[in-house]
């Protein structure tokens, strides 16, 4: 049976990982798993775990690895997990230890590609300042690309709001953490021959077309990945 691709999206905060991962999931009919969305859902449900995670998120720090890896592992090992059919991970792994743990969780199932969505710092700062998200389904908007009715989500009708961690202070800390913790993940996948870099500047459609080309080219040159 042909499987969907198994992908990791990497890139600075605000590079467009969430925006593009949602489109790729729809295009390839694979599961989109965002650790940030899972943490935000737990926080808005008011669970103890969610509120603890929120404290890290609001400061722009990573949530501790044991919690994050446990959350991802739970999704992968759940009975009849749809992740076996292909997935795009958005926001995970975010440090080298999480990358090693992902290999363990995948238990021999090869990852196809890690894609670094490359966007310069000044562009991500502008994108994050204008970002708005649906508080119910996490759909992503921007003040320059708003929903059709003022601040009501086009997808589910939820309220579209600014994220609590899109403050100047937290954004600056998140970008520091990216350089310290996540840049080594790029090296990790580069050494494994699984890193592709895609230019993340341009319209959402331009970037999406580039990503699909990178993924399809990779899959056609590695037929084993389409039929493991
Ligand atoms: P997470 O939710 O993953 O946030 P992030 O990494 O900070 O990434 P962003 O969501 O900010 O950016 P994005 O690249 O998805 O951009 P987007 O598509 O929204 O994580 C939040 C927190 O959770 C972390 O700080 C941490 O505390 C915790 N966490 C999560 N994962 C963790 C892990 N593995 N380990 C430990 N802790 C973890 O786009 C941004 C804006 O740009 C939007 O407004 C969008 O509309 C706009 N835009 C997108 N594409 C374009 C384009 N082509 N042109 C113009 N505008 C565009």
Short mmCIF file of C-alpha atoms and ligand atoms in Angstrom, two decimals:
data_model
loop_
_atom_site.label_atom_id
_atom_site.label_comp_id
_atom_site.label_asym_id
_atom_site.label_seq_id
_atom_site.Cartn_x
_atom_site.Cartn_y
_atom_site.Cartn_z
CA UNK A 1 0.00 0.00 0.00
CA UNK A 2 1.30 3.48 -0.84
CA UNK A 3 1.92 5.45 2.34
CA UNK A 4 1.83 9.20 2.78
CA UNK A 5 5.12 10.99 3.47
CA UNK A 6 6.61 11.14 6.95
CA UNK A 7 7.82 14.70 7.40
CA UNK A 8 9.29 17.06 9.96
CA UNK A 9 8.89 20.83 9.47
CA UNK A 10 11.71 22.94 10.87
CA UNK A 11 12.26 26.67 10.76
CA UNK A 12 12.26 29.77 12.92
CA UNK A 13 9.21 30.82 14.88
CA UNK A 14 6.87 32.51 12.43
CA UNK A 15 8.49 30.89 9.37
CA UNK A 16 5.09 29.46 8.39
CA UNK A 17 5.50 25.87 9.64
CA UNK A 18 1.96 25.66 11.01
CA UNK A 19 0.42 27.35 7.96
CA UNK A 20 2.18 25.06 5.50
CA UNK A 21 1.94 21.87 7.59
CA UNK A 22 -1.85 22.22 7.57
CA UNK A 23 -1.85 22.54 3.77
CA UNK A 24 0.56 19.61 3.31
CA UNK A 25 -1.58 17.43 5.59
CA UNK A 26 -4.61 18.14 3.44
CA UNK A 27 -2.71 17.67 0.16
CA UNK A 28 -1.13 14.33 1.10
CA UNK A 29 -4.00 13.21 3.40
CA UNK A 30 -1.64 12.76 6.30
CA UNK A 31 -1.87 13.75 9.95
CA UNK A 32 -0.67 17.18 11.08
CA UNK A 33 0.76 16.99 14.58
CA UNK A 34 1.72 20.29 16.21
CA UNK A 35 3.13 20.10 19.72
CA UNK A 36 2.38 23.82 20.19
CA UNK A 37 -1.31 23.23 19.32
CA UNK A 38 -1.46 20.26 21.69
CA UNK A 39 -0.01 22.36 24.52
CA UNK A 40 -2.36 25.28 23.79
CA UNK A 41 -5.39 22.94 23.74
CA UNK A 42 -4.35 21.50 27.11
CA UNK A 43 -3.84 25.01 28.50
CA UNK A 44 -7.24 26.25 27.38
CA UNK A 45 -8.85 23.11 28.81
CA UNK A 46 -7.26 24.22 32.11
CA UNK A 47 -5.63 20.85 32.89
CA UNK A 48 -2.73 20.92 35.37
CA UNK A 49 -0.39 19.71 32.64
CA UNK A 50 -1.67 22.39 30.24
CA UNK A 51 -1.22 25.20 32.75
CA UNK A 52 2.32 24.02 33.54
CA UNK A 53 3.14 23.95 29.82
CA UNK A 54 1.61 27.42 29.39
CA UNK A 55 4.02 28.89 31.94
CA UNK A 56 6.96 27.74 29.78
CA UNK A 57 5.30 28.86 26.55
CA UNK A 58 4.49 32.36 27.81
CA UNK A 59 8.16 32.82 28.72
CA UNK A 60 9.27 31.56 25.31
CA UNK A 61 11.04 28.55 26.86
CA UNK A 62 10.80 24.94 25.72
CA UNK A 63 8.48 22.69 27.69
CA UNK A 64 10.66 19.99 29.33
CA UNK A 65 11.59 17.07 27.08
CA UNK A 66 10.04 14.30 29.20
CA UNK A 67 6.61 15.93 28.91
CA UNK A 68 6.95 16.76 25.20
CA UNK A 69 8.35 13.39 24.15
CA UNK A 70 5.69 11.61 26.23
CA UNK A 71 2.97 13.58 24.46
CA UNK A 72 4.30 12.72 21.00
CA UNK A 73 4.91 9.08 21.91
CA UNK A 74 1.33 8.78 23.14
CA UNK A 75 0.06 9.94 19.72
CA UNK A 76 2.31 7.50 17.86
CA UNK A 77 1.53 4.47 19.95
CA UNK A 78 -2.20 4.99 20.43
CA UNK A 79 -4.13 1.93 19.25
CA UNK A 80 -4.75 2.19 15.50
CA UNK A 81 -2.78 5.44 15.32
CA UNK A 82 -3.47 7.17 11.97
CA UNK A 83 0.12 8.42 12.11
CA UNK A 84 1.21 5.12 10.56
CA UNK A 85 -0.28 6.36 7.26
CA UNK A 86 2.03 9.39 7.12
CA UNK A 87 2.43 12.58 9.11
CA UNK A 88 3.85 16.06 9.23
CA UNK A 89 5.36 17.02 12.57
CA UNK A 90 5.26 20.77 13.26
CA UNK A 91 7.30 22.03 16.21
CA UNK A 92 8.84 18.67 17.06
CA UNK A 93 11.69 17.77 17.37
CA UNK A 94 13.02 21.05 18.65
CA UNK A 95 16.33 19.99 20.16
CA UNK A 96 18.81 17.20 19.49
CA UNK A 97 17.54 14.99 22.29
CA UNK A 98 13.99 15.16 20.89
CA UNK A 99 15.34 14.15 17.45
CA UNK A 100 17.02 11.09 18.97
CA UNK A 101 13.84 10.30 20.91
CA UNK A 102 11.77 10.60 17.72
CA UNK A 103 13.92 7.92 16.08
CA UNK A 104 13.27 5.69 19.09
CA UNK A 105 9.51 6.33 18.99
CA UNK A 106 9.37 5.62 15.24
CA UNK A 107 10.92 2.24 16.04
CA UNK A 108 12.57 1.63 12.67
CA UNK A 109 9.94 3.39 10.53
CA UNK A 110 12.09 5.75 8.45
CA UNK A 111 11.40 9.46 8.39
CA UNK A 112 11.33 10.71 4.78
CA UNK A 113 12.44 14.29 5.07
CA UNK A 114 13.06 17.15 7.48
CA UNK A 115 12.37 20.47 5.76
CA UNK A 116 13.90 23.71 6.94
CA UNK A 117 11.54 26.52 5.96
CA UNK A 118 14.06 29.27 5.56
CA UNK A 119 12.87 32.82 6.36
CA UNK A 120 15.05 35.76 7.51
CA UNK A 121 14.60 37.17 11.01
CA UNK A 122 13.11 40.53 9.94
CA UNK A 123 10.37 38.73 7.99
CA UNK A 124 9.45 36.39 10.86
CA UNK A 125 9.25 39.34 13.26
CA UNK A 126 6.74 41.06 11.00
CA UNK A 127 4.73 37.84 10.57
CA UNK A 128 4.57 37.15 14.32
CA UNK A 129 3.56 40.71 15.18
CA UNK A 130 0.54 40.39 12.85
CA UNK A 131 -0.36 36.77 13.54
CA UNK A 132 -3.85 35.88 14.81
CA UNK A 133 -5.05 32.33 15.53
CA UNK A 134 -8.38 30.62 16.07
CA UNK A 135 -8.79 29.89 19.76
CA UNK A 136 -10.85 26.80 18.95
CA UNK A 137 -9.25 25.02 15.94
CA UNK A 138 -5.82 26.78 15.74
CA UNK A 139 -6.31 27.98 12.12
CA UNK A 140 -3.68 30.66 11.43
CA UNK A 141 -4.39 34.18 10.09
CA UNK A 142 -2.55 37.48 9.83
CA UNK A 143 -3.83 41.04 10.14
CA UNK A 144 -3.07 41.33 6.40
CA UNK A 145 -4.86 37.99 5.66
CA UNK A 146 -7.83 38.11 8.07
CA UNK A 147 -10.84 35.77 8.15
CA UNK A 148 -13.77 36.81 5.92
CA UNK A 149 -15.89 38.01 8.90
CA UNK A 150 -13.98 40.16 11.43
CA UNK A 151 -12.11 37.82 13.75
CA UNK A 152 -14.45 34.85 13.37
CA UNK A 153 -12.69 31.73 12.12
CA UNK A 154 -13.59 30.72 8.54
CA UNK A 155 -13.02 27.07 9.41
CA UNK A 156 -14.99 26.56 12.63
CA UNK A 157 -16.57 29.90 13.67
CA UNK A 158 -14.31 30.22 16.75
CA UNK A 159 -12.85 33.50 18.01
CA UNK A 160 -9.65 34.58 16.27
CA UNK A 161 -7.19 36.09 18.77
CA UNK A 162 -3.54 37.00 19.33
CA UNK A 163 -1.46 34.23 20.93
CA UNK A 164 -0.33 34.87 24.53
CA UNK A 165 3.30 34.14 23.58
CA UNK A 166 3.36 36.59 20.65
CA UNK A 167 4.73 39.34 22.90
CA UNK A 168 7.97 41.13 22.02
CA UNK A 169 9.78 39.58 25.00
CA UNK A 170 8.63 35.99 24.42
CA UNK A 171 9.29 36.21 20.65
CA UNK A 172 12.83 37.39 21.28
CA UNK A 173 13.45 34.54 23.77
CA UNK A 174 11.92 31.96 21.37
CA UNK A 175 14.28 33.07 18.61
CA UNK A 176 17.26 32.75 20.98
CA UNK A 177 16.12 29.25 21.97
CA UNK A 178 15.80 28.41 18.26
CA UNK A 179 19.46 29.32 17.64
CA UNK A 180 20.70 27.47 20.73
CA UNK A 181 18.52 24.36 20.66
CA UNK A 182 16.93 23.88 17.24
CA UNK A 183 19.76 24.78 14.84
CA UNK A 184 21.60 21.58 16.01
CA UNK A 185 18.53 19.60 14.84
CA UNK A 186 19.20 20.88 11.29
CA UNK A 187 22.73 19.45 11.57
CA UNK A 188 21.34 16.18 12.91
CA UNK A 189 19.18 15.65 9.81
CA UNK A 190 21.82 17.06 7.44
CA UNK A 191 24.24 14.36 8.61
CA UNK A 192 21.59 11.70 8.00
CA UNK A 193 21.09 13.04 4.44
CA UNK A 194 17.45 13.88 5.24
CA UNK A 195 17.49 17.67 5.33
CA UNK A 196 15.96 19.79 2.57
CA UNK A 197 15.93 23.58 2.69
CA UNK A 198 12.96 25.43 1.17
CA UNK A 199 12.71 29.18 0.72
CA UNK A 200 9.82 30.31 2.95
CA UNK A 201 9.56 33.86 1.53
CA UNK A 202 6.79 34.61 -0.95
CA UNK A 203 3.05 34.11 -0.98
CA UNK A 204 1.59 31.13 0.87
CA UNK A 205 0.80 29.52 -2.50
CA UNK A 206 4.37 30.02 -3.77
CA UNK A 207 5.83 28.44 -0.64
CA UNK A 208 3.35 25.55 -0.76
CA UNK A 209 4.24 24.76 -4.39
CA UNK A 210 7.94 24.77 -3.51
CA UNK A 211 7.36 22.38 -0.62
CA UNK A 212 5.30 19.95 -2.68
CA UNK A 213 8.03 19.94 -5.34
CA UNK A 214 10.75 19.23 -2.76
CA UNK A 215 8.72 16.38 -1.24
CA UNK A 216 7.62 14.83 -4.55
CA UNK A 217 11.11 15.03 -6.02
CA UNK A 218 12.52 13.36 -2.94
CA UNK A 219 9.90 10.62 -3.00
CA UNK A 220 10.35 9.88 -6.68
CA UNK A 221 14.11 9.58 -6.19
CA UNK A 222 13.59 7.30 -3.16
CA UNK A 223 10.78 4.91 -4.20
CA UNK A 224 11.27 2.86 -1.04
CA UNK A 225 9.90 5.77 0.97
CA UNK A 226 6.56 5.61 -0.84
CA UNK A 227 6.21 1.85 -0.36
CA UNK A 228 8.03 0.85 2.80
P1 LIG B 1 4.69 26.56 18.45
O1 LIG B 1 3.24 26.69 18.50
O2 LIG B 1 5.30 25.44 17.70
O3 LIG B 1 5.27 27.95 18.03
P2 LIG B 1 6.63 28.37 17.30
O4 LIG B 1 7.67 27.37 17.11
O5 LIG B 1 7.00 29.54 18.09
O6 LIG B 1 6.23 28.56 15.86
P3 LIG B 1 5.16 29.49 15.43
O7 LIG B 1 3.80 28.85 15.65
O8 LIG B 1 5.40 30.79 16.12
O9 LIG B 1 5.44 29.75 13.89
P4 LIG B 1 5.10 28.97 12.57
O10 LIG B 1 6.39 28.68 11.87
O11 LIG B 1 4.17 27.82 12.79
O12 LIG B 1 4.37 30.12 11.76
P5 LIG B 1 2.83 30.31 11.34
O13 LIG B 1 2.44 29.30 10.32
O14 LIG B 1 1.98 30.44 12.57
O15 LIG B 1 5.28 26.46 19.95
C1 LIG B 1 4.87 27.35 20.96
C2 LIG B 1 5.54 26.97 22.27
O16 LIG B 1 5.15 25.63 22.66
C3 LIG B 1 7.07 26.94 22.26
O17 LIG B 1 7.64 28.21 22.45
C4 LIG B 1 7.34 26.00 23.45
O18 LIG B 1 7.17 26.64 24.68
C5 LIG B 1 6.23 24.96 23.30
N1 LIG B 1 6.65 23.84 22.46
C6 LIG B 1 6.14 23.49 21.24
N2 LIG B 1 6.78 22.42 20.75
C7 LIG B 1 7.72 22.08 21.67
C8 LIG B 1 8.74 21.08 21.71
N3 LIG B 1 8.91 20.19 20.71
N4 LIG B 1 9.53 21.02 22.80
C9 LIG B 1 9.37 21.88 23.82
N5 LIG B 1 8.47 22.88 23.83
C10 LIG B 1 7.64 22.99 22.76
O19 LIG B 1 2.93 31.74 10.58
C11 LIG B 1 3.24 32.92 11.30
C12 LIG B 1 2.45 34.10 10.70
O20 LIG B 1 2.93 34.34 9.38
C13 LIG B 1 0.94 33.87 10.58
O21 LIG B 1 0.27 35.06 10.86
C14 LIG B 1 0.74 33.48 9.11
O22 LIG B 1 -0.54 33.84 8.63
C15 LIG B 1 1.86 34.30 8.45
N6 LIG B 1 2.39 33.65 7.24
C16 LIG B 1 2.68 32.32 7.08
N7 LIG B 1 3.18 32.11 5.83
C17 LIG B 1 3.23 33.33 5.22
C18 LIG B 1 3.67 33.76 3.93
N8 LIG B 1 4.15 32.90 3.01
N9 LIG B 1 3.59 35.09 3.65
C19 LIG B 1 3.12 35.97 4.56
N10 LIG B 1 2.69 35.62 5.81
C20 LIG B 1 2.74 34.30 6.12
#
